[in-house]
Amino acid sequence: MTATQGWLALVALSVGSTLIAFSGSTGAVIAVAILALAWVKAQIVLNVYLGLSQVPAWSRGFALVLGLFMLGAMGLAVATGAV
């Protein structure tokens, strides 16, 4: 993925997050959806802009830590009901 493609993907994901947020819906499902989009955006930044795709071991390590963090955040959103 080139930097331009990464930027376009980030813009599209940001528009998606904004549309979900402006939908007026609340609850754990909405929170998890927004967190999932943020997770994808973070992976794009790490791999495209920081160049971690060229260093697979570091990329896997960052993906693991990010994944654990995001799953924890999603778990908290579900546990609290994310009203």
Short mmCIF file of N, CA and C in Angstrom, two decimals:
data_model
loop_
_atom_site.label_atom_id
_atom_site.label_comp_id
_atom_site.label_asym_id
_atom_site.label_seq_id
_atom_site.Cartn_x
_atom_site.Cartn_y
_atom_site.Cartn_z
N MET A 1 0.85 -1.18 0.00
CA MET A 1 0.00 0.00 0.00
C MET A 1 0.89 1.23 0.00
N THR A 2 0.61 2.13 -0.91
CA THR A 2 1.38 3.37 -0.98
C THR A 2 0.87 4.35 0.08
N ALA A 3 1.61 5.43 0.27
CA ALA A 3 1.21 6.44 1.24
C ALA A 3 -0.12 7.08 0.83
N THR A 4 -0.31 7.28 -0.46
CA THR A 4 -1.57 7.87 -0.93
C THR A 4 -2.74 6.93 -0.68
N GLN A 5 -2.55 5.65 -0.95
CA GLN A 5 -3.61 4.67 -0.68
C GLN A 5 -3.89 4.59 0.81
N GLY A 6 -2.84 4.65 1.62
CA GLY A 6 -3.02 4.65 3.07
C GLY A 6 -3.80 5.85 3.54
N TRP A 7 -3.48 7.01 2.98
CA TRP A 7 -4.19 8.23 3.34
C TRP A 7 -5.66 8.13 2.95
N LEU A 8 -5.94 7.63 1.75
CA LEU A 8 -7.33 7.48 1.32
C LEU A 8 -8.09 6.50 2.21
N ALA A 9 -7.43 5.42 2.61
CA ALA A 9 -8.06 4.46 3.51
C ALA A 9 -8.35 5.11 4.86
N LEU A 10 -7.40 5.90 5.36
CA LEU A 10 -7.61 6.58 6.64
C LEU A 10 -8.78 7.57 6.55
N VAL A 11 -8.87 8.28 5.45
CA VAL A 11 -9.98 9.22 5.26
C VAL A 11 -11.30 8.46 5.23
N ALA A 12 -11.35 7.36 4.49
CA ALA A 12 -12.59 6.58 4.40
C ALA A 12 -12.99 6.01 5.76
N LEU A 13 -12.02 5.52 6.51
CA LEU A 13 -12.31 4.98 7.83
C LEU A 13 -12.75 6.08 8.79
N SER A 14 -12.16 7.27 8.66
CA SER A 14 -12.58 8.39 9.49
C SER A 14 -14.00 8.83 9.17
N VAL A 15 -14.35 8.84 7.90
CA VAL A 15 -15.72 9.15 7.51
C VAL A 15 -16.67 8.11 8.09
N GLY A 16 -16.28 6.85 8.04
CA GLY A 16 -17.11 5.80 8.62
C GLY A 16 -17.32 6.00 10.10
N SER A 17 -16.24 6.31 10.82
CA SER A 17 -16.35 6.56 12.27
C SER A 17 -17.27 7.74 12.55
N THR A 18 -17.13 8.79 11.76
CA THR A 18 -17.95 9.98 11.94
C THR A 18 -19.42 9.69 11.69
N LEU A 19 -19.70 8.94 10.64
CA LEU A 19 -21.09 8.59 10.33
C LEU A 19 -21.71 7.75 11.44
N ILE A 20 -20.93 6.80 11.97
CA ILE A 20 -21.43 5.98 13.08
C ILE A 20 -21.71 6.87 14.29
N ALA A 21 -20.77 7.78 14.59
CA ALA A 21 -20.94 8.64 15.75
C ALA A 21 -22.14 9.58 15.60
N PHE A 22 -22.35 10.10 14.40
CA PHE A 22 -23.46 11.02 14.16
C PHE A 22 -24.80 10.33 13.97
N SER A 23 -24.80 9.00 13.94
CA SER A 23 -26.06 8.28 13.74
C SER A 23 -27.00 8.45 14.93
N GLY A 24 -26.43 8.85 16.07
CA GLY A 24 -27.26 9.05 17.24
C GLY A 24 -27.47 7.79 18.06
N SER A 25 -26.99 6.67 17.55
CA SER A 25 -27.13 5.42 18.28
C SER A 25 -26.15 5.37 19.43
N THR A 26 -26.50 4.61 20.44
CA THR A 26 -25.61 4.41 21.58
C THR A 26 -25.55 2.93 21.89
N GLY A 27 -24.63 2.58 22.75
CA GLY A 27 -24.54 1.20 23.20
C GLY A 27 -23.20 0.58 22.87
N ALA A 28 -23.07 -0.64 23.34
CA ALA A 28 -21.81 -1.35 23.20
C ALA A 28 -21.48 -1.67 21.74
N VAL A 29 -22.48 -1.97 20.95
CA VAL A 29 -22.23 -2.32 19.55
C VAL A 29 -21.62 -1.14 18.81
N ILE A 30 -22.13 0.04 19.04
CA ILE A 30 -21.60 1.24 18.38
C ILE A 30 -20.18 1.50 18.86
N ALA A 31 -19.95 1.36 20.17
CA ALA A 31 -18.60 1.59 20.72
C ALA A 31 -17.61 0.61 20.12
N VAL A 32 -18.01 -0.65 20.01
CA VAL A 32 -17.11 -1.67 19.45
C VAL A 32 -16.86 -1.39 17.97
N ALA A 33 -17.87 -0.94 17.24
CA ALA A 33 -17.69 -0.62 15.82
C ALA A 33 -16.69 0.51 15.64
N ILE A 34 -16.81 1.56 16.44
CA ILE A 34 -15.88 2.69 16.34
C ILE A 34 -14.47 2.26 16.75
N LEU A 35 -14.36 1.45 17.79
CA LEU A 35 -13.05 0.95 18.20
C LEU A 35 -12.43 0.05 17.13
N ALA A 36 -13.25 -0.73 16.46
CA ALA A 36 -12.74 -1.59 15.38
C ALA A 36 -12.17 -0.75 14.24
N LEU A 37 -12.87 0.32 13.89
CA LEU A 37 -12.35 1.20 12.83
C LEU A 37 -11.05 1.87 13.28
N ALA A 38 -10.98 2.27 14.54
CA ALA A 38 -9.75 2.87 15.06
C ALA A 38 -8.60 1.86 15.03
N TRP A 39 -8.91 0.60 15.30
CA TRP A 39 -7.90 -0.46 15.27
C TRP A 39 -7.31 -0.59 13.86
N VAL A 40 -8.18 -0.61 12.86
CA VAL A 40 -7.72 -0.71 11.48
C VAL A 40 -6.88 0.51 11.11
N LYS A 41 -7.34 1.69 11.53
CA LYS A 41 -6.58 2.91 11.25
C LYS A 41 -5.19 2.87 11.88
N ALA A 42 -5.11 2.39 13.10
CA ALA A 42 -3.82 2.29 13.78
C ALA A 42 -2.89 1.34 13.03
N GLN A 43 -3.43 0.23 12.55
CA GLN A 43 -2.61 -0.72 11.79
C GLN A 43 -2.09 -0.09 10.50
N ILE A 44 -2.92 0.71 9.85
CA ILE A 44 -2.48 1.37 8.62
C ILE A 44 -1.35 2.34 8.92
N VAL A 45 -1.50 3.13 9.98
CA VAL A 45 -0.45 4.08 10.34
C VAL A 45 0.85 3.34 10.65
N LEU A 46 0.76 2.28 11.43
CA LEU A 46 1.96 1.52 11.79
C LEU A 46 2.64 0.92 10.57
N ASN A 47 1.87 0.32 9.70
CA ASN A 47 2.47 -0.40 8.58
C ASN A 47 2.85 0.49 7.41
N VAL A 48 2.04 1.49 7.11
CA VAL A 48 2.32 2.33 5.94
C VAL A 48 3.24 3.49 6.28
N TYR A 49 2.89 4.24 7.32
CA TYR A 49 3.64 5.45 7.60
C TYR A 49 4.88 5.22 8.45
N LEU A 50 4.84 4.27 9.36
CA LEU A 50 6.03 3.97 10.16
C LEU A 50 6.88 2.89 9.54
N GLY A 51 6.39 2.26 8.48
CA GLY A 51 7.18 1.29 7.73
C GLY A 51 7.37 -0.05 8.43
N LEU A 52 6.50 -0.39 9.35
CA LEU A 52 6.66 -1.66 10.05
C LEU A 52 6.38 -2.86 9.16
N SER A 53 5.73 -2.65 8.03
CA SER A 53 5.49 -3.76 7.11
C SER A 53 6.80 -4.31 6.55
N GLN A 54 7.85 -3.50 6.60
CA GLN A 54 9.16 -3.94 6.12
C GLN A 54 9.94 -4.71 7.16
N VAL A 55 9.45 -4.72 8.40
CA VAL A 55 10.11 -5.44 9.49
C VAL A 55 9.05 -6.33 10.15
N PRO A 56 8.84 -7.53 9.58
CA PRO A 56 7.72 -8.36 10.02
C PRO A 56 7.71 -8.70 11.51
N ALA A 57 8.84 -8.92 12.12
CA ALA A 57 8.86 -9.27 13.54
C ALA A 57 8.34 -8.12 14.39
N TRP A 58 8.78 -6.92 14.12
CA TRP A 58 8.31 -5.74 14.86
C TRP A 58 6.83 -5.49 14.56
N SER A 59 6.45 -5.69 13.32
CA SER A 59 5.05 -5.49 12.94
C SER A 59 4.14 -6.44 13.73
N ARG A 60 4.53 -7.70 13.83
CA ARG A 60 3.74 -8.67 14.60
C ARG A 60 3.69 -8.28 16.08
N GLY A 61 4.81 -7.82 16.62
CA GLY A 61 4.85 -7.40 18.02
C GLY A 61 3.92 -6.23 18.29
N PHE A 62 4.00 -5.21 17.43
CA PHE A 62 3.11 -4.05 17.60
C PHE A 62 1.66 -4.46 17.40
N ALA A 63 1.40 -5.33 16.43
CA ALA A 63 0.03 -5.78 16.19
C ALA A 63 -0.51 -6.54 17.39
N LEU A 64 0.32 -7.34 18.02
CA LEU A 64 -0.10 -8.09 19.21
C LEU A 64 -0.46 -7.15 20.35
N VAL A 65 0.43 -6.20 20.64
CA VAL A 65 0.17 -5.26 21.74
C VAL A 65 -1.05 -4.41 21.44
N LEU A 66 -1.15 -3.91 20.22
CA LEU A 66 -2.31 -3.11 19.83
C LEU A 66 -3.59 -3.94 19.92
N GLY A 67 -3.52 -5.18 19.47
CA GLY A 67 -4.68 -6.06 19.53
C GLY A 67 -5.14 -6.31 20.96
N LEU A 68 -4.20 -6.57 21.85
CA LEU A 68 -4.55 -6.78 23.25
C LEU A 68 -5.18 -5.53 23.86
N PHE A 69 -4.62 -4.38 23.54
CA PHE A 69 -5.18 -3.12 24.04
C PHE A 69 -6.59 -2.90 23.52
N MET A 70 -6.78 -3.07 22.22
CA MET A 70 -8.09 -2.82 21.63
C MET A 70 -9.12 -3.84 22.12
N LEU A 71 -8.73 -5.09 22.29
CA LEU A 71 -9.66 -6.08 22.82
C LEU A 71 -10.04 -5.73 24.26
N GLY A 72 -9.08 -5.23 25.02
CA GLY A 72 -9.38 -4.78 26.38
C GLY A 72 -10.35 -3.61 26.37
N ALA A 73 -10.11 -2.65 25.48
CA ALA A 73 -11.02 -1.50 25.39
C ALA A 73 -12.41 -1.93 24.94
N MET A 74 -12.49 -2.87 24.01
CA MET A 74 -13.78 -3.37 23.58
C MET A 74 -14.47 -4.14 24.69
N GLY A 75 -13.69 -4.90 25.43
CA GLY A 75 -14.26 -5.63 26.56
C GLY A 75 -14.83 -4.69 27.60
N LEU A 76 -14.11 -3.61 27.89
CA LEU A 76 -14.62 -2.62 28.83
C LEU A 76 -15.89 -1.95 28.31
N ALA A 77 -15.93 -1.67 27.03
CA ALA A 77 -17.12 -1.05 26.44
C ALA A 77 -18.33 -1.97 26.57
N VAL A 78 -18.11 -3.25 26.32
CA VAL A 78 -19.21 -4.21 26.44
C VAL A 78 -19.62 -4.40 27.90
N ALA A 79 -18.62 -4.48 28.79
CA ALA A 79 -18.90 -4.71 30.21
C ALA A 79 -19.68 -3.57 30.85
N THR A 80 -19.38 -2.36 30.42
CA THR A 80 -20.07 -1.20 31.01
C THR A 80 -21.38 -0.86 30.31
N GLY A 81 -21.61 -1.47 29.19
CA GLY A 81 -22.82 -1.16 28.43
C GLY A 81 -22.64 0.01 27.50
N ALA A 82 -21.58 0.77 27.65
CA ALA A 82 -21.22 1.90 26.77
C ALA A 82 -22.44 2.74 26.43
N VAL A 83 -23.10 3.26 27.41
CA VAL A 83 -24.31 4.04 27.18
C VAL A 83 -23.99 5.41 26.67
#
